[in-house]
Amino acid sequence: MAQSVGALPEVLKVGTNEMELVVFRMYSTHPDGSPEILDYGVNVAKVREIIPMPTLTKVPDMPAYAEALAEVRGEVIPIVNLGKWMKIVPPSNMDIRPKVIVLEMLGTTVGMIVHEVERIRRIKWDQIKPPPPLLQAKHSGRVTGVTKIDDEGEALLLILDLESIISEMGGLIPKHEIALEEIERVGKKKLKGTVLIADDSAVARKILKDTLENVGLHVIEAVDGKQALDILNDFIQRIGDQPITNFVQLIISDVEMPEMDGLTFTKNVKANNKLQSVPIIVNTSLSGGENREKAKSVGADGYLVKFDVTKLIQEVSRFLK
């Protein structure tokens, strides 16, 4: 029986800097042998369903964390073993009955094996902070945000960089031949200007930066919506009465980011008469018409699903000639 992950009774409003997370647990082992509970979260918008462990079909010559396929509702999907990907070793004496979270993101469907699904939580993005270096090192750079989830402030909830999972599986490899043809068609001399990009994923920022610089654009990077808004406000303070578009001609923003999400960021930019003239493209792993409409409702000028490099260049060229 699949587990529902539908919306909470009170509808989540767009641009309120909140998100709903499916919180799940992984059990690890401390060096002294004692168990350790690790809480992680994934955006409800990426979760199609939660199911018991299906029958797995092993695939040869694949990484240890992505060695299987399974049939789910008539569709064959890859199954990622999150514990192996995160190098988590559970206590040998613990009775774990794993579940599979079926994710729909980046135009693909993938199942993720987790040890236990806890609940759905609503959290404000400004409560989620970038992970400190020690925590990032412990998780091999695979965490994009962290927040506290109990009154005593001891238990931590970690937001995973799911794009890294798909990237390591090969799912983010751009279609280079098609992309190169598009770059040649546009031509470096046709695109000029500065683009501000906001994304908490290092994988996503690198793909964006490399692509935009290949068509001749200058790139300013921000790791979340708050930092991107601070950059724009700093420009306003320094340029006086000059229009912001003399300095930044386009913004490309992710949706899911700590401190301030992309929809709230877009809403803030479009509400500021000194910034609203800069076009904003929302660039997200969240696909589907509903998410496109959410972006449009806060004033976004364009919408892209990561990581189609050809469509990215085509969309950027609409705004920069």
PDB file of C-alpha atoms in Angstrom:
ATOM      1  CA  MET A   1       0.000   0.000   0.000  1.00  0.00           C
ATOM      2  CA  ALA A   2       1.443   3.359  -1.031  1.00  0.00           C
ATOM      3  CA  GLN A   3       1.532   6.065   1.610  1.00  0.00           C
ATOM      4  CA  SER A   4      -0.101   9.393   0.760  1.00  0.00           C
ATOM      5  CA  VAL A   5       1.960  12.562   0.993  1.00  0.00           C
ATOM      6  CA  GLY A   6      -0.788  15.013   0.160  1.00  0.00           C
ATOM      7  CA  ALA A   7      -0.885  18.637   1.318  1.00  0.00           C
ATOM      8  CA  LEU A   8      -1.462  19.602   4.924  1.00  0.00           C
ATOM      9  CA  PRO A   9      -5.005  20.706   5.862  1.00  0.00           C
ATOM     10  CA  GLU A  10      -4.026  24.382   5.632  1.00  0.00           C
ATOM     11  CA  VAL A  11      -2.967  25.112   2.058  1.00  0.00           C
ATOM     12  CA  LEU A  12       0.607  26.316   1.702  1.00  0.00           C
ATOM     13  CA  LYS A  13       0.565  29.753   0.096  1.00  0.00           C
ATOM     14  CA  VAL A  14       3.035  30.775  -2.604  1.00  0.00           C
ATOM     15  CA  GLY A  15       5.780  33.218  -1.696  1.00  0.00           C
ATOM     16  CA  THR A  16       5.458  32.838   2.090  1.00  0.00           C
ATOM     17  CA  ASN A  17       9.017  31.450   2.398  1.00  0.00           C
ATOM     18  CA  GLU A  18       7.657  28.141   3.720  1.00  0.00           C
ATOM     19  CA  MET A  19       7.955  24.586   2.489  1.00  0.00           C
ATOM     20  CA  GLU A  20       6.567  21.180   3.384  1.00  0.00           C
ATOM     21  CA  LEU A  21       9.080  18.398   3.911  1.00  0.00           C
ATOM     22  CA  VAL A  22       8.725  14.642   4.068  1.00  0.00           C
ATOM     23  CA  VAL A  23      11.014  13.890   7.004  1.00  0.00           C
ATOM     24  CA  PHE A  24      12.725  10.492   7.031  1.00  0.00           C
ATOM     25  CA  ARG A  25      15.314   8.817   9.202  1.00  0.00           C
ATOM     26  CA  MET A  26      18.521   6.936   8.617  1.00  0.00           C
ATOM     27  CA  TYR A  27      20.210   4.956  11.375  1.00  0.00           C
ATOM     28  CA  SER A  28      23.976   5.082  11.616  1.00  0.00           C
ATOM     29  CA  THR A  29      26.598   3.798  14.053  1.00  0.00           C
ATOM     30  CA  HIS A  30      28.848   5.948  16.230  1.00  0.00           C
ATOM     31  CA  PRO A  31      32.531   4.962  16.472  1.00  0.00           C
ATOM     32  CA  ASP A  32      31.770   3.572  19.955  1.00  0.00           C
ATOM     33  CA  GLY A  33      29.133   1.267  18.473  1.00  0.00           C
ATOM     34  CA  SER A  34      26.075   3.152  19.737  1.00  0.00           C
ATOM     35  CA  PRO A  35      23.241   3.981  17.307  1.00  0.00           C
ATOM     36  CA  GLU A  36      22.868   7.424  15.774  1.00  0.00           C
ATOM     37  CA  ILE A  37      19.633   8.863  14.367  1.00  0.00           C
ATOM     38  CA  LEU A  38      19.966  11.076  11.302  1.00  0.00           C
ATOM     39  CA  ASP A  39      16.907  13.085  10.188  1.00  0.00           C
ATOM     40  CA  TYR A  40      16.636  14.259   6.592  1.00  0.00           C
ATOM     41  CA  GLY A  41      14.007  16.145   4.621  1.00  0.00           C
ATOM     42  CA  VAL A  42      12.824  16.223   1.022  1.00  0.00           C
ATOM     43  CA  ASN A  43      10.342  18.673  -0.468  1.00  0.00           C
ATOM     44  CA  VAL A  44       6.802  17.235  -0.644  1.00  0.00           C
ATOM     45  CA  ALA A  45       6.555  18.636  -4.173  1.00  0.00           C
ATOM     46  CA  LYS A  46       9.190  16.106  -5.283  1.00  0.00           C
ATOM     47  CA  VAL A  47       7.528  13.099  -3.661  1.00  0.00           C
ATOM     48  CA  ARG A  48       5.074  11.054  -5.726  1.00  0.00           C
ATOM     49  CA  GLU A  49       4.482   8.368  -3.111  1.00  0.00           C
ATOM     50  CA  ILE A  50       6.068   6.299  -0.346  1.00  0.00           C
ATOM     51  CA  ILE A  51       5.979   2.514  -0.769  1.00  0.00           C
ATOM     52  CA  PRO A  52       7.245  -0.619   0.986  1.00  0.00           C
ATOM     53  CA  MET A  53      10.419  -2.135  -0.412  1.00  0.00           C
ATOM     54  CA  PRO A  54       9.581  -3.458  -3.896  1.00  0.00           C
ATOM     55  CA  THR A  55      11.167  -6.417  -5.648  1.00  0.00           C
ATOM     56  CA  LEU A  56      14.567  -5.244  -6.862  1.00  0.00           C
ATOM     57  CA  THR A  57      16.279  -6.298 -10.076  1.00  0.00           C
ATOM     58  CA  LYS A  58      20.040  -5.985  -9.842  1.00  0.00           C
ATOM     59  CA  VAL A  59      21.831  -4.186 -12.676  1.00  0.00           C
ATOM     60  CA  PRO A  60      25.470  -5.060 -13.389  1.00  0.00           C
ATOM     61  CA  ASP A  61      28.258  -2.487 -13.673  1.00  0.00           C
ATOM     62  CA  MET A  62      26.431   0.169 -11.680  1.00  0.00           C
ATOM     63  CA  PRO A  63      27.604   2.039  -8.539  1.00  0.00           C
ATOM     64  CA  ALA A  64      26.838   0.240  -5.281  1.00  0.00           C
ATOM     65  CA  TYR A  65      24.231   2.850  -4.310  1.00  0.00           C
ATOM     66  CA  ALA A  66      22.312   2.579  -7.600  1.00  0.00           C
ATOM     67  CA  GLU A  67      22.510  -1.082  -8.443  1.00  0.00           C
ATOM     68  CA  ALA A  68      18.810  -1.895  -8.870  1.00  0.00           C
ATOM     69  CA  LEU A  69      15.658  -1.299 -10.849  1.00  0.00           C
ATOM     70  CA  ALA A  70      12.073  -1.867  -9.710  1.00  0.00           C
ATOM     71  CA  GLU A  71       8.642  -1.809 -11.319  1.00  0.00           C
ATOM     72  CA  VAL A  72       6.380   0.730  -9.645  1.00  0.00           C
ATOM     73  CA  ARG A  73       2.840   1.157 -11.002  1.00  0.00           C
ATOM     74  CA  GLY A  74       3.877  -0.313 -14.348  1.00  0.00           C
ATOM     75  CA  GLU A  75       6.942   1.917 -14.687  1.00  0.00           C
ATOM     76  CA  VAL A  76      10.507   0.621 -14.327  1.00  0.00           C
ATOM     77  CA  ILE A  77      12.538   3.109 -12.274  1.00  0.00           C
ATOM     78  CA  PRO A  78      16.074   3.201 -10.822  1.00  0.00           C
ATOM     79  CA  ILE A  79      16.349   2.609  -7.088  1.00  0.00           C
ATOM     80  CA  VAL A  80      19.007   4.501  -5.110  1.00  0.00           C
ATOM     81  CA  ASN A  81      20.249   3.064  -1.825  1.00  0.00           C
ATOM     82  CA  LEU A  82      20.634   6.281   0.157  1.00  0.00           C
ATOM     83  CA  GLY A  83      22.534   4.593   2.984  1.00  0.00           C
ATOM     84  CA  LYS A  84      25.222   3.354   0.611  1.00  0.00           C
ATOM     85  CA  TRP A  85      25.370   6.711  -1.192  1.00  0.00           C
ATOM     86  CA  MET A  86      25.827   8.516   2.142  1.00  0.00           C
ATOM     87  CA  LYS A  87      28.158   5.743   3.448  1.00  0.00           C
ATOM     88  CA  ILE A  88      25.866   5.190   6.425  1.00  0.00           C
ATOM     89  CA  VAL A  89      26.347   1.895   8.289  1.00  0.00           C
ATOM     90  CA  PRO A  90      23.314   1.001  10.453  1.00  0.00           C
ATOM     91  CA  PRO A  91      23.696  -0.932  13.738  1.00  0.00           C
ATOM     92  CA  SER A  92      23.876  -4.644  12.961  1.00  0.00           C
ATOM     93  CA  ASN A  93      21.328  -5.572  15.654  1.00  0.00           C
ATOM     94  CA  MET A  94      18.679  -3.046  14.576  1.00  0.00           C
ATOM     95  CA  ASP A  95      15.478  -4.299  12.943  1.00  0.00           C
ATOM     96  CA  ILE A  96      15.046  -1.887  10.035  1.00  0.00           C
ATOM     97  CA  ARG A  97      12.103  -2.144   7.670  1.00  0.00           C
ATOM     98  CA  PRO A  98      13.068   0.228   4.865  1.00  0.00           C
ATOM     99  CA  LYS A  99      10.697   2.221   2.707  1.00  0.00           C
ATOM    100  CA  VAL A 100      11.129   3.668  -0.759  1.00  0.00           C
ATOM    101  CA  ILE A 101      10.365   7.338  -1.409  1.00  0.00           C
ATOM    102  CA  VAL A 102       9.430   7.703  -5.074  1.00  0.00           C
ATOM    103  CA  LEU A 103      10.690  11.067  -6.310  1.00  0.00           C
ATOM    104  CA  GLU A 104       9.705  13.000  -9.420  1.00  0.00           C
ATOM    105  CA  MET A 105      12.296  15.646 -10.229  1.00  0.00           C
ATOM    106  CA  LEU A 106      14.445  16.895 -13.103  1.00  0.00           C
ATOM    107  CA  GLY A 107      12.016  15.294 -15.528  1.00  0.00           C
ATOM    108  CA  THR A 108      12.711  11.802 -14.198  1.00  0.00           C
ATOM    109  CA  THR A 109      11.412   9.343 -11.602  1.00  0.00           C
ATOM    110  CA  VAL A 110      13.675   7.624  -9.082  1.00  0.00           C
ATOM    111  CA  GLY A 111      13.134   5.588  -5.924  1.00  0.00           C
ATOM    112  CA  MET A 112      15.191   6.287  -2.789  1.00  0.00           C
ATOM    113  CA  ILE A 113      15.586   3.618  -0.081  1.00  0.00           C
ATOM    114  CA  VAL A 114      15.347   5.097   3.432  1.00  0.00           C
ATOM    115  CA  HIS A 115      15.238   3.428   6.854  1.00  0.00           C
ATOM    116  CA  GLU A 116      12.074   5.070   8.221  1.00  0.00           C
ATOM    117  CA  VAL A 117       9.586   7.760   7.170  1.00  0.00           C
ATOM    118  CA  GLU A 118       8.625  10.020  10.073  1.00  0.00           C
ATOM    119  CA  ARG A 119       6.095  12.684   9.048  1.00  0.00           C
ATOM    120  CA  ILE A 120       5.413  15.781   6.980  1.00  0.00           C
ATOM    121  CA  ARG A 121       6.676  19.013   8.549  1.00  0.00           C
ATOM    122  CA  ARG A 122       6.125  22.617   7.523  1.00  0.00           C
ATOM    123  CA  ILE A 123       9.234  24.730   7.937  1.00  0.00           C
ATOM    124  CA  LYS A 124      10.096  28.318   7.099  1.00  0.00           C
ATOM    125  CA  TRP A 125      13.039  28.656   4.749  1.00  0.00           C
ATOM    126  CA  ASP A 126      14.597  31.324   6.961  1.00  0.00           C
ATOM    127  CA  GLN A 127      14.906  28.655   9.681  1.00  0.00           C
ATOM    128  CA  ILE A 128      17.064  26.579   7.337  1.00  0.00           C
ATOM    129  CA  LYS A 129      20.702  27.638   7.364  1.00  0.00           C
ATOM    130  CA  PRO A 130      23.639  26.683   5.159  1.00  0.00           C
ATOM    131  CA  PRO A 131      25.462  23.730   6.760  1.00  0.00           C
ATOM    132  CA  PRO A 132      28.674  24.557   8.650  1.00  0.00           C
ATOM    133  CA  PRO A 133      31.917  23.236   7.118  1.00  0.00           C
ATOM    134  CA  LEU A 134      32.302  20.389   9.646  1.00  0.00           C
ATOM    135  CA  LEU A 135      28.790  19.098   8.893  1.00  0.00           C
ATOM    136  CA  GLN A 136      29.411  19.391   5.160  1.00  0.00           C
ATOM    137  CA  ALA A 137      32.648  17.455   5.509  1.00  0.00           C
ATOM    138  CA  LYS A 138      30.911  14.699   7.479  1.00  0.00           C
ATOM    139  CA  HIS A 139      28.312  14.338   4.710  1.00  0.00           C
ATOM    140  CA  SER A 140      30.770  14.745   1.809  1.00  0.00           C
ATOM    141  CA  GLY A 141      29.219  18.026   0.652  1.00  0.00           C
ATOM    142  CA  ARG A 142      25.830  16.394   0.084  1.00  0.00           C
ATOM    143  CA  VAL A 143      23.795  18.631   2.413  1.00  0.00           C
ATOM    144  CA  THR A 144      22.445  22.023   1.303  1.00  0.00           C
ATOM    145  CA  GLY A 145      20.676  23.120   4.485  1.00  0.00           C
ATOM    146  CA  VAL A 146      20.203  22.392   8.178  1.00  0.00           C
ATOM    147  CA  THR A 147      17.586  23.342  10.768  1.00  0.00           C
ATOM    148  CA  LYS A 148      16.594  22.409  14.343  1.00  0.00           C
ATOM    149  CA  ILE A 149      13.392  20.428  14.755  1.00  0.00           C
ATOM    150  CA  ASP A 150      12.731  20.181  18.485  1.00  0.00           C
ATOM    151  CA  ASP A 151      12.084  22.643  21.319  1.00  0.00           C
ATOM    152  CA  GLU A 152      15.420  21.935  22.975  1.00  0.00           C
ATOM    153  CA  GLY A 153      17.230  22.631  19.707  1.00  0.00           C
ATOM    154  CA  GLU A 154      19.277  19.412  19.816  1.00  0.00           C
ATOM    155  CA  ALA A 155      17.878  17.372  16.911  1.00  0.00           C
ATOM    156  CA  LEU A 156      18.954  18.555  13.474  1.00  0.00           C
ATOM    157  CA  LEU A 157      17.106  18.121  10.198  1.00  0.00           C
ATOM    158  CA  LEU A 158      19.344  18.003   7.132  1.00  0.00           C
ATOM    159  CA  ILE A 159      18.249  18.943   3.602  1.00  0.00           C
ATOM    160  CA  LEU A 160      19.952  16.720   1.039  1.00  0.00           C
ATOM    161  CA  ASP A 161      21.359  17.865  -2.287  1.00  0.00           C
ATOM    162  CA  LEU A 162      19.239  15.437  -4.296  1.00  0.00           C
ATOM    163  CA  GLU A 163      20.621  16.885  -7.511  1.00  0.00           C
ATOM    164  CA  SER A 164      23.964  15.398  -6.519  1.00  0.00           C
ATOM    165  CA  ILE A 165      22.351  11.950  -6.356  1.00  0.00           C
ATOM    166  CA  ILE A 166      20.979  12.281  -9.881  1.00  0.00           C
ATOM    167  CA  SER A 167      24.269  13.790 -11.030  1.00  0.00           C
ATOM    168  CA  GLU A 168      26.303  10.864  -9.713  1.00  0.00           C
ATOM    169  CA  MET A 169      23.916   8.501 -11.466  1.00  0.00           C
ATOM    170  CA  GLY A 170      24.615  10.347 -14.696  1.00  0.00           C
ATOM    171  CA  GLY A 171      21.193  11.976 -14.926  1.00  0.00           C
ATOM    172  CA  LEU A 172      22.494  15.548 -15.016  1.00  0.00           C
ATOM    173  CA  ILE A 173      24.958  15.062 -17.844  1.00  0.00           C
ATOM    174  CA  PRO A 174      23.933  17.703 -20.390  1.00  0.00           C
ATOM    175  CA  LYS A 175      23.283  16.657 -23.958  1.00  0.00           C
ATOM    176  CA  HIS A 176      26.565  18.199 -25.063  1.00  0.00           C
ATOM    177  CA  GLU A 177      26.140  17.780 -28.833  1.00  0.00           C
ATOM    178  CA  ILE A 178      22.730  19.459 -28.852  1.00  0.00           C
ATOM    179  CA  ALA A 179      23.892  22.150 -26.426  1.00  0.00           C
ATOM    180  CA  LEU A 180      26.994  22.915 -28.476  1.00  0.00           C
ATOM    181  CA  GLU A 181      24.866  23.277 -31.595  1.00  0.00           C
ATOM    182  CA  GLU A 182      22.669  25.762 -29.756  1.00  0.00           C
ATOM    183  CA  ILE A 183      25.706  27.688 -28.534  1.00  0.00           C
ATOM    184  CA  GLU A 184      26.970  27.925 -32.119  1.00  0.00           C
ATOM    185  CA  ARG A 185      23.542  29.040 -33.346  1.00  0.00           C
ATOM    186  CA  VAL A 186      23.234  31.784 -30.732  1.00  0.00           C
ATOM    187  CA  GLY A 187      26.852  32.814 -31.125  1.00  0.00           C
ATOM    188  CA  LYS A 188      28.928  34.426 -28.401  1.00  0.00           C
ATOM    189  CA  LYS A 189      28.630  37.901 -29.913  1.00  0.00           C
ATOM    190  CA  LYS A 190      24.827  37.840 -29.766  1.00  0.00           C
ATOM    191  CA  LEU A 191      24.553  37.507 -25.990  1.00  0.00           C
ATOM    192  CA  LYS A 192      26.009  40.224 -23.796  1.00  0.00           C
ATOM    193  CA  GLY A 193      25.406  41.129 -20.200  1.00  0.00           C
ATOM    194  CA  THR A 194      25.566  40.068 -16.574  1.00  0.00           C
ATOM    195  CA  VAL A 195      23.436  37.309 -15.076  1.00  0.00           C
ATOM    196  CA  LEU A 196      22.860  36.842 -11.346  1.00  0.00           C
ATOM    197  CA  ILE A 197      22.320  33.165 -10.496  1.00  0.00           C
ATOM    198  CA  ALA A 198      20.946  31.930  -7.157  1.00  0.00           C
ATOM    199  CA  ASP A 199      21.189  28.238  -6.293  1.00  0.00           C
ATOM    200  CA  ASP A 200      22.248  26.366  -3.166  1.00  0.00           C
ATOM    201  CA  SER A 201      23.503  23.356  -5.135  1.00  0.00           C
ATOM    202  CA  ALA A 202      27.161  23.548  -6.160  1.00  0.00           C
ATOM    203  CA  VAL A 203      26.382  21.097  -8.988  1.00  0.00           C
ATOM    204  CA  ALA A 204      23.635  23.359 -10.336  1.00  0.00           C
ATOM    205  CA  ARG A 205      25.710  26.541 -10.039  1.00  0.00           C
ATOM    206  CA  LYS A 206      28.613  24.995 -11.951  1.00  0.00           C
ATOM    207  CA  ILE A 207      26.386  23.831 -14.820  1.00  0.00           C
ATOM    208  CA  LEU A 208      24.719  27.253 -14.982  1.00  0.00           C
ATOM    209  CA  LYS A 209      27.965  29.211 -14.756  1.00  0.00           C
ATOM    210  CA  ASP A 210      29.774  27.097 -17.369  1.00  0.00           C
ATOM    211  CA  THR A 211      26.841  27.280 -19.796  1.00  0.00           C
ATOM    212  CA  LEU A 212      26.333  31.039 -19.464  1.00  0.00           C
ATOM    213  CA  GLU A 213      30.022  31.837 -19.733  1.00  0.00           C
ATOM    214  CA  ASN A 214      30.219  29.665 -22.879  1.00  0.00           C
ATOM    215  CA  VAL A 215      27.771  32.043 -24.581  1.00  0.00           C
ATOM    216  CA  GLY A 216      29.769  35.087 -23.508  1.00  0.00           C
ATOM    217  CA  LEU A 217      27.918  36.206 -20.375  1.00  0.00           C
ATOM    218  CA  HIS A 218      29.326  37.420 -17.063  1.00  0.00           C
ATOM    219  CA  VAL A 219      27.981  35.538 -14.022  1.00  0.00           C
ATOM    220  CA  ILE A 220      27.473  36.646 -10.413  1.00  0.00           C
ATOM    221  CA  GLU A 221      26.801  33.749  -8.016  1.00  0.00           C
ATOM    222  CA  ALA A 222      24.595  33.612  -4.898  1.00  0.00           C
ATOM    223  CA  VAL A 223      23.954  30.540  -2.759  1.00  0.00           C
ATOM    224  CA  ASP A 224      20.381  31.456  -1.766  1.00  0.00           C
ATOM    225  CA  GLY A 225      17.645  34.025  -2.270  1.00  0.00           C
ATOM    226  CA  LYS A 226      18.689  36.147   0.689  1.00  0.00           C
ATOM    227  CA  GLN A 227      22.253  36.532  -0.591  1.00  0.00           C
ATOM    228  CA  ALA A 228      20.953  37.302  -4.093  1.00  0.00           C
ATOM    229  CA  LEU A 229      18.619  39.997  -2.710  1.00  0.00           C
ATOM    230  CA  ASP A 230      21.487  41.444  -0.656  1.00  0.00           C
ATOM    231  CA  ILE A 231      23.609  41.645  -3.833  1.00  0.00           C
ATOM    232  CA  LEU A 232      20.854  43.509  -5.677  1.00  0.00           C
ATOM    233  CA  ASN A 233      20.217  45.890  -2.768  1.00  0.00           C
ATOM    234  CA  ASP A 234      23.932  46.602  -2.593  1.00  0.00           C
ATOM    235  CA  PHE A 235      23.841  47.577  -6.267  1.00  0.00           C
ATOM    236  CA  ILE A 236      20.933  49.949  -5.556  1.00  0.00           C
ATOM    237  CA  GLN A 237      22.895  51.624  -2.758  1.00  0.00           C
ATOM    238  CA  ARG A 238      25.928  52.147  -4.990  1.00  0.00           C
ATOM    239  CA  ILE A 239      24.438  53.127  -8.367  1.00  0.00           C
ATOM    240  CA  GLY A 240      22.268  56.053  -7.306  1.00  0.00           C
ATOM    241  CA  ASP A 241      19.646  56.945  -9.915  1.00  0.00           C
ATOM    242  CA  GLN A 242      21.042  54.656 -12.611  1.00  0.00           C
ATOM    243  CA  PRO A 243      18.745  51.762 -13.617  1.00  0.00           C
ATOM    244  CA  ILE A 244      19.675  48.369 -12.186  1.00  0.00           C
ATOM    245  CA  THR A 245      19.506  46.896 -15.693  1.00  0.00           C
ATOM    246  CA  ASN A 246      22.701  48.779 -16.541  1.00  0.00           C
ATOM    247  CA  PHE A 247      24.458  46.354 -14.211  1.00  0.00           C
ATOM    248  CA  VAL A 248      22.373  43.161 -14.028  1.00  0.00           C
ATOM    249  CA  GLN A 249      20.362  42.182 -17.093  1.00  0.00           C
ATOM    250  CA  LEU A 250      18.927  38.828 -15.992  1.00  0.00           C
ATOM    251  CA  ILE A 251      18.355  36.718 -12.870  1.00  0.00           C
ATOM    252  CA  ILE A 252      18.149  32.916 -12.815  1.00  0.00           C
ATOM    253  CA  SER A 253      16.907  31.516  -9.506  1.00  0.00           C
ATOM    254  CA  ASP A 254      16.357  28.085  -8.015  1.00  0.00           C
ATOM    255  CA  VAL A 255      13.224  27.572  -5.890  1.00  0.00           C
ATOM    256  CA  GLU A 256      14.450  25.449  -2.967  1.00  0.00           C
ATOM    257  CA  MET A 257      17.108  27.395  -1.056  1.00  0.00           C
ATOM    258  CA  PRO A 258      17.896  28.011   2.633  1.00  0.00           C
ATOM    259  CA  GLU A 259      17.309  31.438   4.217  1.00  0.00           C
ATOM    260  CA  MET A 260      14.970  32.556   1.393  1.00  0.00           C
ATOM    261  CA  ASP A 261      13.371  30.388  -1.278  1.00  0.00           C
ATOM    262  CA  GLY A 262      13.259  31.396  -4.929  1.00  0.00           C
ATOM    263  CA  LEU A 263       9.552  32.215  -5.053  1.00  0.00           C
ATOM    264  CA  THR A 264       9.845  34.567  -2.057  1.00  0.00           C
ATOM    265  CA  PHE A 265      12.971  36.073  -3.604  1.00  0.00           C
ATOM    266  CA  THR A 266      11.138  36.644  -6.899  1.00  0.00           C
ATOM    267  CA  LYS A 267       8.171  38.186  -5.074  1.00  0.00           C
ATOM    268  CA  ASN A 268      10.499  40.591  -3.242  1.00  0.00           C
ATOM    269  CA  VAL A 269      12.330  41.615  -6.417  1.00  0.00           C
ATOM    270  CA  LYS A 270       9.110  42.255  -8.336  1.00  0.00           C
ATOM    271  CA  ALA A 271       7.688  44.291  -5.432  1.00  0.00           C
ATOM    272  CA  ASN A 272      10.674  46.671  -5.513  1.00  0.00           C
ATOM    273  CA  ASN A 273      10.244  49.377  -8.172  1.00  0.00           C
ATOM    274  CA  LYS A 274      14.027  49.717  -8.459  1.00  0.00           C
ATOM    275  CA  LEU A 275      14.490  45.998  -9.196  1.00  0.00           C
ATOM    276  CA  GLN A 276      11.308  44.843 -10.900  1.00  0.00           C
ATOM    277  CA  SER A 277      12.587  45.637 -14.403  1.00  0.00           C
ATOM    278  CA  VAL A 278      15.126  42.793 -14.225  1.00  0.00           C
ATOM    279  CA  PRO A 279      13.638  39.631 -15.791  1.00  0.00           C
ATOM    280  CA  ILE A 280      13.732  36.505 -13.616  1.00  0.00           C
ATOM    281  CA  ILE A 281      13.862  32.933 -14.873  1.00  0.00           C
ATOM    282  CA  VAL A 282      12.931  30.308 -12.280  1.00  0.00           C
ATOM    283  CA  ASN A 283      15.210  27.303 -12.796  1.00  0.00           C
ATOM    284  CA  THR A 284      14.108  24.358 -10.685  1.00  0.00           C
ATOM    285  CA  SER A 285      14.072  20.592 -10.342  1.00  0.00           C
ATOM    286  CA  LEU A 286      10.304  20.849  -9.694  1.00  0.00           C
ATOM    287  CA  SER A 287       8.464  20.043 -12.910  1.00  0.00           C
ATOM    288  CA  GLY A 288       4.754  20.197 -13.734  1.00  0.00           C
ATOM    289  CA  GLY A 289       2.201  22.857 -14.625  1.00  0.00           C
ATOM    290  CA  GLU A 290       1.326  23.620 -10.998  1.00  0.00           C
ATOM    291  CA  ASN A 291       4.883  24.674 -10.181  1.00  0.00           C
ATOM    292  CA  ARG A 292       5.066  26.758 -13.359  1.00  0.00           C
ATOM    293  CA  GLU A 293       1.887  28.588 -12.305  1.00  0.00           C
ATOM    294  CA  LYS A 294       3.320  29.234  -8.829  1.00  0.00           C
ATOM    295  CA  ALA A 295       6.363  30.871 -10.408  1.00  0.00           C
ATOM    296  CA  LYS A 296       4.158  32.963 -12.694  1.00  0.00           C
ATOM    297  CA  SER A 297       1.974  34.067  -9.762  1.00  0.00           C
ATOM    298  CA  VAL A 298       4.931  35.756  -8.010  1.00  0.00           C
ATOM    299  CA  GLY A 299       6.065  37.545 -11.167  1.00  0.00           C
ATOM    300  CA  ALA A 300       8.618  35.196 -12.761  1.00  0.00           C
ATOM    301  CA  ASP A 301       9.247  35.990 -16.427  1.00  0.00           C
ATOM    302  CA  GLY A 302      10.395  32.488 -17.398  1.00  0.00           C
ATOM    303  CA  TYR A 303      10.451  28.919 -16.108  1.00  0.00           C
ATOM    304  CA  LEU A 304      12.897  26.067 -16.685  1.00  0.00           C
ATOM    305  CA  VAL A 305      13.256  22.532 -15.381  1.00  0.00           C
ATOM    306  CA  LYS A 306      16.895  21.665 -14.633  1.00  0.00           C
ATOM    307  CA  PHE A 307      19.143  20.695 -16.481  1.00  0.00           C
ATOM    308  CA  ASP A 308      18.232  21.033 -20.137  1.00  0.00           C
ATOM    309  CA  VAL A 309      21.162  23.109 -21.372  1.00  0.00           C
ATOM    310  CA  THR A 310      19.671  23.721 -24.809  1.00  0.00           C
ATOM    311  CA  LYS A 311      16.405  25.099 -23.387  1.00  0.00           C
ATOM    312  CA  LEU A 312      18.405  27.173 -20.910  1.00  0.00           C
ATOM    313  CA  ILE A 313      20.307  28.882 -23.736  1.00  0.00           C
ATOM    314  CA  GLN A 314      17.104  29.388 -25.723  1.00  0.00           C
ATOM    315  CA  GLU A 315      15.327  30.946 -22.739  1.00  0.00           C
ATOM    316  CA  VAL A 316      18.250  33.203 -21.833  1.00  0.00           C
ATOM    317  CA  SER A 317      18.509  34.394 -25.436  1.00  0.00           C
ATOM    318  CA  ARG A 318      14.881  35.620 -25.228  1.00  0.00           C
ATOM    319  CA  PHE A 319      15.966  38.258 -22.725  1.00  0.00           C
ATOM    320  CA  LEU A 320      19.539  39.007 -23.772  1.00  0.00           C
ATOM    321  CA  LYS A 321      20.232  40.001 -27.376  1.00  0.00           C
TER     322      LYS A 321
END
